[in-house]
Amino acid sequence: MRVLVTGGAGYIGSHAVRDLINSGHSVTVLDNLSKGHREAVDPRASFIVGNLSNQDLLIRTLHSHQIEAVIHFAGLIDVRESVHEPYKYYYTNLSLTLNLLYAMMKAGVKKIIYSSSAAVYGNPDINPIAEREHPEPITPYGRSKLMAETVIEDFGRAYGLSYIMLRYFNVAGASTDSILGEDHHPESHLIPRILHAANEGGVVEIFGTDYQTPDGTCIRDFIHVLDVARAHVLALNHLRPGIQEIYNIGSERGFSVKEVIAACEKATGKKISTIELKRRAGDPAILIANTQKIRKELKWMPLYPSIETIVQHSWHWHSTHPNGLEEPDDSAQIHH
């Protein structure tokens, strides 16, 4: 299938692009490189540097590359930043998604896979969390992702758009050959922050040690980036007229902050310094995915479920790329 991947120069997007091409799909990547890295784009993909705000570019690209489906990764992901700068998140994650959907309708492209987030669930009372749980996001980031989901659902009802929305839990890890890995600027995710501290002798902040969990720290569901990438390939193969679905992607296993730090210490062979701070407002004690729906309907299951494997792959990438990839283009606009 001929696929347009927005944000294909980013962390998850670049892994998915590689998997899509290896699976026989023809891929065009659109990314403005404000957060992504040109070096991360598979050389077998067509690559266009551009913004989702450019309606003419979107329609022209969809037509000229004879695109049959879109996988939409492009967006902003820093939960804490979204609280202080909500405009950026509603504009990028919501308005530009609407712009993309309008271009798709103009070009007659009626299939999309949307990169959503477990942040739409907010602070749920039930764990593991199934897709049927009522979403109640508690941050502008989570709300922007849920609003985009709602727009996609409305396009499905009005224009016959087929969609699969994938709600990720905590994505981590790197490709097994260490060519691709996680390199955000700034880095907000736990595992790379711990590994950076191991590399540079820094200190890892632990926000809250008084949760009702076995060791007092938050428990999260970590899923390997390769398993997330493979879910997109399976979703694309499943996507046909009339399909309108939402799926969680997670390991169904919870790991506490202290357990993740211990796994990083084991992988690196280094003692990692920590500092215990007060809880952050809105941080749930436990977030674990129920993924029975995608396992049953798409025959997906995680191939790398252990935190040890996730951390080992991530550490190998970080230790072989101590300076990361090339710097993102700061002159690019904030939106992809």
mmCIF file of C-alpha atoms in Angstrom:
data_model
loop_
_atom_site.group_PDB
_atom_site.id
_atom_site.type_symbol
_atom_site.label_atom_id
_atom_site.label_comp_id
_atom_site.label_asym_id
_atom_site.label_seq_id
_atom_site.Cartn_x
_atom_site.Cartn_y
_atom_site.Cartn_z
ATOM 1 C CA MET A 1 0.000 0.000 0.000
ATOM 2 C CA ARG A 2 1.157 3.586 -0.655
ATOM 3 C CA VAL A 3 1.294 5.292 2.741
ATOM 4 C CA LEU A 4 1.955 8.847 3.914
ATOM 5 C CA VAL A 5 3.578 8.909 7.368
ATOM 6 C CA THR A 6 3.474 12.279 9.122
ATOM 7 C CA GLY A 7 6.171 12.659 11.774
ATOM 8 C CA GLY A 8 8.145 9.809 10.209
ATOM 9 C CA ALA A 9 11.422 11.400 11.311
ATOM 10 C CA GLY A 10 10.426 11.085 14.966
ATOM 11 C CA TYR A 11 11.052 8.323 17.482
ATOM 12 C CA ILE A 12 8.070 6.013 16.967
ATOM 13 C CA GLY A 13 7.457 7.188 13.417
ATOM 14 C CA SER A 14 10.942 6.275 12.198
ATOM 15 C CA HIS A 15 10.684 2.762 13.638
ATOM 16 C CA ALA A 16 7.262 2.326 12.019
ATOM 17 C CA VAL A 17 8.503 3.587 8.637
ATOM 18 C CA ARG A 18 11.268 0.996 8.660
ATOM 19 C CA ASP A 19 8.844 -1.798 9.572
ATOM 20 C CA LEU A 20 6.324 -0.691 6.948
ATOM 21 C CA ILE A 21 8.947 -0.749 4.188
ATOM 22 C CA ASN A 22 10.274 -4.124 5.346
ATOM 23 C CA SER A 23 6.673 -5.368 5.115
ATOM 24 C CA GLY A 24 6.396 -4.309 1.470
ATOM 25 C CA HIS A 25 4.620 -0.957 1.737
ATOM 26 C CA SER A 26 5.631 2.162 -0.200
ATOM 27 C CA VAL A 27 6.222 5.015 2.267
ATOM 28 C CA THR A 28 6.325 8.782 1.916
ATOM 29 C CA VAL A 29 7.415 10.693 5.033
ATOM 30 C CA LEU A 30 6.292 14.248 5.784
ATOM 31 C CA ASP A 31 8.081 15.958 8.687
ATOM 32 C CA ASN A 32 9.231 19.521 9.327
ATOM 33 C CA LEU A 33 12.207 18.348 11.455
ATOM 34 C CA SER A 34 11.298 20.595 14.398
ATOM 35 C CA LYS A 35 11.337 17.511 16.638
ATOM 36 C CA GLY A 36 12.410 14.725 14.298
ATOM 37 C CA HIS A 37 15.779 13.873 12.761
ATOM 38 C CA ARG A 38 16.572 13.593 9.071
ATOM 39 C CA GLU A 39 19.100 10.878 9.947
ATOM 40 C CA ALA A 40 16.290 8.712 11.374
ATOM 41 C CA VAL A 41 14.318 8.576 8.110
ATOM 42 C CA ASP A 42 14.764 5.296 6.263
ATOM 43 C CA PRO A 43 16.595 6.077 2.979
ATOM 44 C CA ARG A 44 14.145 3.822 1.129
ATOM 45 C CA ALA A 45 11.273 6.216 1.932
ATOM 46 C CA SER A 46 10.396 9.325 -0.043
ATOM 47 C CA PHE A 47 11.014 12.272 2.276
ATOM 48 C CA ILE A 48 9.316 15.661 2.163
ATOM 49 C CA VAL A 49 10.233 18.437 4.581
ATOM 50 C CA GLY A 50 7.045 20.338 5.215
ATOM 51 C CA ASN A 51 4.335 21.454 7.629
ATOM 52 C CA LEU A 52 0.825 20.158 8.162
ATOM 53 C CA SER A 53 -0.332 23.785 8.069
ATOM 54 C CA ASN A 54 0.416 23.842 4.324
ATOM 55 C CA GLN A 55 -2.868 22.668 2.805
ATOM 56 C CA ASP A 56 -1.613 22.899 -0.783
ATOM 57 C CA LEU A 57 1.452 20.800 0.030
ATOM 58 C CA LEU A 58 -0.678 18.145 1.718
ATOM 59 C CA ILE A 59 -3.130 17.820 -1.159
ATOM 60 C CA ARG A 60 -0.330 17.877 -3.749
ATOM 61 C CA THR A 61 1.605 15.191 -1.845
ATOM 62 C CA LEU A 62 -1.443 12.958 -1.441
ATOM 63 C CA HIS A 63 -2.167 13.212 -5.172
ATOM 64 C CA SER A 64 1.372 13.015 -6.581
ATOM 65 C CA HIS A 65 2.366 10.009 -4.468
ATOM 66 C CA GLN A 66 -1.027 8.339 -5.047
ATOM 67 C CA ILE A 67 -1.430 7.879 -1.290
ATOM 68 C CA GLU A 68 -3.930 5.243 -0.185
ATOM 69 C CA ALA A 69 -3.638 5.639 3.611
ATOM 70 C CA VAL A 70 -2.166 8.035 6.165
ATOM 71 C CA ILE A 71 -0.425 7.171 9.434
ATOM 72 C CA HIS A 72 -0.449 10.295 11.572
ATOM 73 C CA PHE A 73 2.335 10.445 14.177
ATOM 74 C CA ALA A 74 3.192 14.152 13.992
ATOM 75 C CA GLY A 75 2.466 16.018 17.206
ATOM 76 C CA LEU A 76 3.769 17.365 20.494
ATOM 77 C CA ILE A 77 4.143 14.948 23.419
ATOM 78 C CA ASP A 78 5.497 16.678 26.538
ATOM 79 C CA VAL A 79 2.717 16.425 29.132
ATOM 80 C CA ARG A 80 4.263 18.939 31.534
ATOM 81 C CA GLU A 81 4.928 21.479 28.777
ATOM 82 C CA SER A 82 1.296 21.212 27.676
ATOM 83 C CA VAL A 83 0.146 22.503 31.073
ATOM 84 C CA HIS A 84 2.209 25.678 30.668
ATOM 85 C CA GLU A 85 1.794 26.115 26.896
ATOM 86 C CA PRO A 86 -1.628 24.710 25.975
ATOM 87 C CA TYR A 87 -1.872 26.775 22.781
ATOM 88 C CA LYS A 88 0.985 24.832 21.186
ATOM 89 C CA TYR A 89 -0.713 21.529 21.981
ATOM 90 C CA TYR A 90 -4.219 22.404 20.830
ATOM 91 C CA TYR A 91 -2.845 24.002 17.665
ATOM 92 C CA THR A 92 -0.437 21.194 16.770
ATOM 93 C CA ASN A 93 -2.323 18.131 17.972
ATOM 94 C CA LEU A 94 -5.837 19.275 17.155
ATOM 95 C CA SER A 95 -5.901 22.050 14.529
ATOM 96 C CA LEU A 96 -3.210 20.531 12.326
ATOM 97 C CA THR A 97 -4.855 17.109 12.546
ATOM 98 C CA LEU A 98 -8.046 18.780 11.294
ATOM 99 C CA ASN A 99 -6.049 20.361 8.464
ATOM 100 C CA LEU A 100 -4.644 16.952 7.513
ATOM 101 C CA LEU A 101 -8.096 15.336 7.573
ATOM 102 C CA TYR A 102 -9.514 18.079 5.346
ATOM 103 C CA ALA A 103 -6.676 17.570 2.844
ATOM 104 C CA MET A 104 -7.347 13.831 2.872
ATOM 105 C CA MET A 105 -11.011 14.406 2.055
ATOM 106 C CA LYS A 106 -10.093 16.811 -0.766
ATOM 107 C CA ALA A 107 -7.676 14.211 -2.170
ATOM 108 C CA GLY A 108 -10.085 11.302 -1.746
ATOM 109 C CA VAL A 109 -7.914 9.461 0.842
ATOM 110 C CA LYS A 110 -10.217 7.733 3.321
ATOM 111 C CA LYS A 111 -7.948 5.630 5.537
ATOM 112 C CA ILE A 112 -6.023 6.853 8.585
ATOM 113 C CA ILE A 113 -4.169 5.342 11.526
ATOM 114 C CA TYR A 114 -3.908 7.855 14.350
ATOM 115 C CA SER A 115 -1.173 7.943 16.976
ATOM 116 C CA SER A 116 -3.087 8.573 20.197
ATOM 117 C CA SER A 117 -2.161 8.161 23.854
ATOM 118 C CA ALA A 118 -3.146 6.549 27.133
ATOM 119 C CA ALA A 119 -3.203 10.136 28.431
ATOM 120 C CA VAL A 120 -6.797 10.290 27.190
ATOM 121 C CA TYR A 121 -7.791 8.076 30.155
ATOM 122 C CA GLY A 122 -6.564 10.558 32.750
ATOM 123 C CA ASN A 123 -6.513 9.136 36.273
ATOM 124 C CA PRO A 124 -8.731 6.046 35.991
ATOM 125 C CA ASP A 125 -10.135 4.089 38.925
ATOM 126 C CA ILE A 126 -9.789 0.770 37.095
ATOM 127 C CA ASN A 127 -6.577 -1.044 36.065
ATOM 128 C CA PRO A 128 -5.855 -2.594 33.635
ATOM 129 C CA ILE A 129 -7.600 -0.004 31.445
ATOM 130 C CA ALA A 130 -9.719 -1.222 28.527
ATOM 131 C CA GLU A 131 -10.774 0.860 25.536
ATOM 132 C CA ARG A 132 -14.375 0.917 26.787
ATOM 133 C CA GLU A 133 -13.382 2.980 29.859
ATOM 134 C CA HIS A 134 -14.697 6.536 29.707
ATOM 135 C CA PRO A 135 -11.789 8.870 28.811
ATOM 136 C CA GLU A 136 -11.254 11.763 31.204
ATOM 137 C CA PRO A 137 -7.923 13.413 30.349
ATOM 138 C CA ILE A 138 -6.426 15.707 32.973
ATOM 139 C CA THR A 139 -3.852 17.645 30.902
ATOM 140 C CA PRO A 140 -4.000 19.773 27.745
ATOM 141 C CA TYR A 141 -1.896 17.099 26.040
ATOM 142 C CA GLY A 142 -4.398 14.354 26.852
ATOM 143 C CA ARG A 143 -7.354 16.571 25.965
ATOM 144 C CA SER A 144 -5.786 17.546 22.636
ATOM 145 C CA LYS A 145 -5.357 13.870 21.721
ATOM 146 C CA LEU A 146 -8.933 13.021 22.729
ATOM 147 C CA MET A 147 -10.296 16.000 20.794
ATOM 148 C CA ALA A 148 -8.414 14.827 17.703
ATOM 149 C CA GLU A 149 -9.921 11.360 18.189
ATOM 150 C CA THR A 150 -13.384 12.945 18.321
ATOM 151 C CA VAL A 151 -12.772 14.834 15.080
ATOM 152 C CA ILE A 152 -11.645 11.619 13.371
ATOM 153 C CA GLU A 153 -14.785 9.845 14.593
ATOM 154 C CA ASP A 154 -16.929 12.683 13.218
ATOM 155 C CA PHE A 155 -15.147 12.454 9.838
ATOM 156 C CA GLY A 156 -15.847 8.738 9.910
ATOM 157 C CA ARG A 157 -19.574 9.320 10.375
ATOM 158 C CA ALA A 158 -19.835 12.181 7.883
ATOM 159 C CA TYR A 159 -17.401 11.225 5.125
ATOM 160 C CA GLY A 160 -16.929 7.477 5.434
ATOM 161 C CA LEU A 161 -13.388 7.781 6.790
ATOM 162 C CA SER A 162 -11.962 4.433 7.909
ATOM 163 C CA TYR A 163 -9.704 4.701 10.941
ATOM 164 C CA ILE A 164 -7.782 2.855 13.594
ATOM 165 C CA MET A 165 -6.684 4.890 16.606
ATOM 166 C CA LEU A 166 -3.871 3.427 18.687
ATOM 167 C CA ARG A 167 -3.590 4.547 22.300
ATOM 168 C CA TYR A 168 0.005 4.006 23.414
ATOM 169 C CA PHE A 169 1.079 3.561 26.977
ATOM 170 C CA ASN A 170 4.798 4.219 27.798
ATOM 171 C CA VAL A 171 6.862 3.570 24.666
ATOM 172 C CA ALA A 172 10.571 2.852 25.149
ATOM 173 C CA GLY A 173 13.463 0.858 23.716
ATOM 174 C CA ALA A 174 15.318 1.008 20.405
ATOM 175 C CA SER A 175 15.882 -1.035 17.265
ATOM 176 C CA THR A 176 17.792 -4.263 17.869
ATOM 177 C CA ASP A 177 20.608 -3.134 15.533
ATOM 178 C CA SER A 178 20.885 0.218 17.389
ATOM 179 C CA ILE A 179 20.355 2.246 14.233
ATOM 180 C CA LEU A 180 17.221 3.919 15.633
ATOM 181 C CA GLY A 181 16.551 5.075 19.183
ATOM 182 C CA GLU A 182 14.915 7.697 21.380
ATOM 183 C CA ASP A 183 16.370 11.195 21.076
ATOM 184 C CA HIS A 184 14.047 13.994 22.197
ATOM 185 C CA HIS A 185 15.108 17.583 22.896
ATOM 186 C CA PRO A 186 14.401 18.110 25.746
ATOM 187 C CA GLU A 187 13.901 14.534 26.976
ATOM 188 C CA SER A 188 10.840 14.004 29.158
ATOM 189 C CA HIS A 189 10.590 10.190 29.196
ATOM 190 C CA LEU A 190 11.765 8.167 32.171
ATOM 191 C CA ILE A 191 14.067 5.506 30.680
ATOM 192 C CA PRO A 192 16.202 7.821 28.500
ATOM 193 C CA ARG A 193 16.429 10.301 31.390
ATOM 194 C CA ILE A 194 17.777 7.526 33.621
ATOM 195 C CA LEU A 195 20.244 6.393 30.950
ATOM 196 C CA HIS A 196 21.420 9.961 30.365
ATOM 197 C CA ALA A 197 22.089 10.195 34.103
ATOM 198 C CA ALA A 198 24.068 6.952 33.925
ATOM 199 C CA ASN A 199 26.107 8.295 31.021
ATOM 200 C CA GLU A 200 26.725 11.741 32.444
ATOM 201 C CA GLY A 201 26.702 11.161 36.193
ATOM 202 C CA GLY A 202 23.447 13.037 36.675
ATOM 203 C CA VAL A 203 20.646 12.615 39.206
ATOM 204 C CA VAL A 204 17.240 11.077 38.496
ATOM 205 C CA GLU A 205 14.224 12.746 40.092
ATOM 206 C CA ILE A 206 11.623 10.433 41.623
ATOM 207 C CA PHE A 207 8.317 12.260 41.970
ATOM 208 C CA GLY A 208 6.492 10.695 44.899
ATOM 209 C CA THR A 209 7.414 7.692 47.062
ATOM 210 C CA ASP A 210 4.162 7.498 49.064
ATOM 211 C CA TYR A 211 1.800 5.957 46.504
ATOM 212 C CA GLN A 212 -0.224 2.875 47.399
ATOM 213 C CA THR A 213 2.144 0.614 45.459
ATOM 214 C CA PRO A 214 4.599 -2.038 46.718
ATOM 215 C CA ASP A 215 7.602 0.334 46.774
ATOM 216 C CA GLY A 216 5.708 3.629 46.999
ATOM 217 C CA THR A 217 6.538 4.834 43.465
ATOM 218 C CA CYS A 218 4.268 5.107 40.426
ATOM 219 C CA ILE A 219 3.693 2.011 38.298
ATOM 220 C CA ARG A 220 3.550 2.296 34.520
ATOM 221 C CA ASP A 221 3.071 -0.019 31.553
ATOM 222 C CA PHE A 222 6.155 0.112 29.305
ATOM 223 C CA ILE A 223 5.932 -1.177 25.728
ATOM 224 C CA HIS A 224 8.830 -1.696 23.306
ATOM 225 C CA VAL A 225 8.910 0.696 20.343
ATOM 226 C CA LEU A 226 9.326 -2.252 17.957
ATOM 227 C CA ASP A 227 6.084 -3.755 19.250
ATOM 228 C CA VAL A 228 4.365 -0.401 18.719
ATOM 229 C CA ALA A 229 5.750 -0.159 15.175
ATOM 230 C CA ARG A 230 4.501 -3.664 14.380
ATOM 231 C CA ALA A 231 1.028 -2.739 15.629
ATOM 232 C CA HIS A 232 0.875 -0.067 12.910
ATOM 233 C CA VAL A 233 1.741 -2.585 10.202
ATOM 234 C CA LEU A 234 -0.972 -4.930 11.454
ATOM 235 C CA ALA A 235 -3.435 -2.031 11.694
ATOM 236 C CA LEU A 236 -2.671 -0.940 8.129
ATOM 237 C CA ASN A 237 -3.177 -4.465 6.842
ATOM 238 C CA HIS A 238 -6.511 -4.596 8.719
ATOM 239 C CA LEU A 239 -7.749 -1.173 7.610
ATOM 240 C CA ARG A 240 -10.469 -1.334 4.964
ATOM 241 C CA PRO A 241 -13.753 0.505 4.272
ATOM 242 C CA GLY A 242 -16.031 0.415 7.295
ATOM 243 C CA ILE A 243 -13.284 -0.216 9.872
ATOM 244 C CA GLN A 244 -13.507 2.337 12.714
ATOM 245 C CA GLU A 245 -11.684 1.076 15.792
ATOM 246 C CA ILE A 246 -9.673 2.118 18.855
ATOM 247 C CA TYR A 247 -6.974 -0.132 20.350
ATOM 248 C CA ASN A 248 -4.682 0.100 23.368
ATOM 249 C CA ILE A 249 -1.011 -0.785 22.943
ATOM 250 C CA GLY A 250 0.821 -1.867 26.094
ATOM 251 C CA SER A 251 2.526 -4.850 27.686
ATOM 252 C CA GLU A 252 -0.176 -5.449 30.348
ATOM 253 C CA ARG A 253 2.683 -5.416 32.862
ATOM 254 C CA GLY A 254 3.382 -2.694 35.387
ATOM 255 C CA PHE A 255 6.843 -1.559 36.452
ATOM 256 C CA SER A 256 7.484 0.958 39.223
ATOM 257 C CA VAL A 257 9.877 3.872 38.890
ATOM 258 C CA LYS A 258 12.295 2.147 41.279
ATOM 259 C CA GLU A 259 12.072 -1.104 39.302
ATOM 260 C CA VAL A 260 12.906 0.753 36.096
ATOM 261 C CA ILE A 261 15.891 2.428 37.770
ATOM 262 C CA ALA A 262 17.096 -0.979 39.017
ATOM 263 C CA ALA A 263 16.780 -2.411 35.484
ATOM 264 C CA CYS A 264 18.815 0.509 34.138
ATOM 265 C CA GLU A 265 21.491 -0.038 36.783
ATOM 266 C CA LYS A 266 21.712 -3.698 35.790
ATOM 267 C CA ALA A 267 21.961 -2.887 32.067
ATOM 268 C CA THR A 268 24.556 -0.152 32.492
ATOM 269 C CA GLY A 269 26.522 -1.665 35.369
ATOM 270 C CA LYS A 270 26.413 1.741 37.036
ATOM 271 C CA LYS A 271 24.909 3.029 40.262
ATOM 272 C CA ILE A 272 22.413 5.768 39.417
ATOM 273 C CA SER A 273 21.926 8.670 41.814
ATOM 274 C CA THR A 274 18.345 9.613 42.660
ATOM 275 C CA ILE A 275 16.541 12.339 44.539
ATOM 276 C CA GLU A 276 13.068 11.844 46.022
ATOM 277 C CA LEU A 277 10.651 14.735 45.520
ATOM 278 C CA LYS A 278 6.977 15.383 46.172
ATOM 279 C CA ARG A 279 4.330 13.963 43.885
ATOM 280 C CA ARG A 280 3.505 15.833 40.713
ATOM 281 C CA ALA A 281 -0.103 16.998 40.507
ATOM 282 C CA GLY A 282 -2.267 14.623 38.507
ATOM 283 C CA ASP A 283 0.156 11.672 38.401
ATOM 284 C CA PRO A 284 -1.886 8.464 38.769
ATOM 285 C CA ALA A 285 -0.454 5.756 41.022
ATOM 286 C CA ILE A 286 -0.942 2.974 38.460
ATOM 287 C CA LEU A 287 -1.533 2.913 34.700
ATOM 288 C CA ILE A 288 -1.612 -0.492 33.011
ATOM 289 C CA ALA A 289 -3.146 -1.362 29.649
ATOM 290 C CA ASN A 290 -5.725 -3.980 28.864
ATOM 291 C CA THR A 291 -4.749 -5.059 25.329
ATOM 292 C CA GLN A 292 -7.050 -8.029 24.842
ATOM 293 C CA LYS A 293 -8.904 -6.308 22.011
ATOM 294 C CA ILE A 294 -5.881 -5.793 19.735
ATOM 295 C CA ARG A 295 -4.520 -9.236 20.623
ATOM 296 C CA LYS A 296 -7.793 -10.861 19.574
ATOM 297 C CA GLU A 297 -8.716 -8.757 16.540
ATOM 298 C CA LEU A 298 -5.299 -7.966 15.001
ATOM 299 C CA LYS A 299 -3.399 -11.000 16.373
ATOM 300 C CA TRP A 300 -0.854 -8.613 17.928
ATOM 301 C CA MET A 301 1.172 -9.408 21.011
ATOM 302 C CA PRO A 302 4.369 -7.866 22.388
ATOM 303 C CA LEU A 303 7.541 -9.680 21.384
ATOM 304 C CA TYR A 304 9.702 -7.731 23.864
ATOM 305 C CA PRO A 305 7.561 -7.444 27.025
ATOM 306 C CA SER A 306 10.269 -7.477 29.710
ATOM 307 C CA ILE A 307 11.587 -4.235 31.141
ATOM 308 C CA GLU A 308 15.087 -5.738 31.088
ATOM 309 C CA THR A 309 14.981 -6.196 27.294
ATOM 310 C CA ILE A 310 13.485 -2.754 26.719
ATOM 311 C CA VAL A 311 16.205 -1.138 28.819
ATOM 312 C CA GLN A 312 19.013 -3.221 27.270
ATOM 313 C CA HIS A 313 18.025 -2.184 23.733
ATOM 314 C CA SER A 314 17.679 1.436 24.809
ATOM 315 C CA TRP A 315 21.048 1.413 26.605
ATOM 316 C CA HIS A 316 22.833 -0.116 23.620
ATOM 317 C CA TRP A 317 21.513 2.689 21.425
ATOM 318 C CA HIS A 318 22.385 5.423 23.916
ATOM 319 C CA SER A 319 25.869 4.016 24.550
ATOM 320 C CA THR A 320 26.592 3.870 20.803
ATOM 321 C CA HIS A 321 25.025 7.313 20.197
ATOM 322 C CA PRO A 322 26.293 9.340 23.191
ATOM 323 C CA ASN A 323 25.424 12.585 21.396
ATOM 324 C CA GLY A 324 22.170 11.287 19.942
ATOM 325 C CA LEU A 325 21.251 12.001 16.338
ATOM 326 C CA GLU A 326 21.768 15.305 14.591
ATOM 327 C CA GLU A 327 20.075 18.226 16.294
ATOM 328 C CA PRO A 328 16.475 18.967 15.257
ATOM 329 C CA ASP A 329 16.068 22.069 13.145
ATOM 330 C CA ASP A 330 15.190 24.731 15.702
ATOM 331 C CA SER A 331 14.337 27.151 12.909
ATOM 332 C CA ALA A 332 11.444 24.899 11.882
ATOM 333 C CA GLN A 333 7.976 25.759 13.097
ATOM 334 C CA ILE A 334 6.744 23.933 16.175
ATOM 335 C CA HIS A 335 4.210 21.944 14.220
ATOM 336 C CA HIS A 336 4.978 18.958 12.021
#
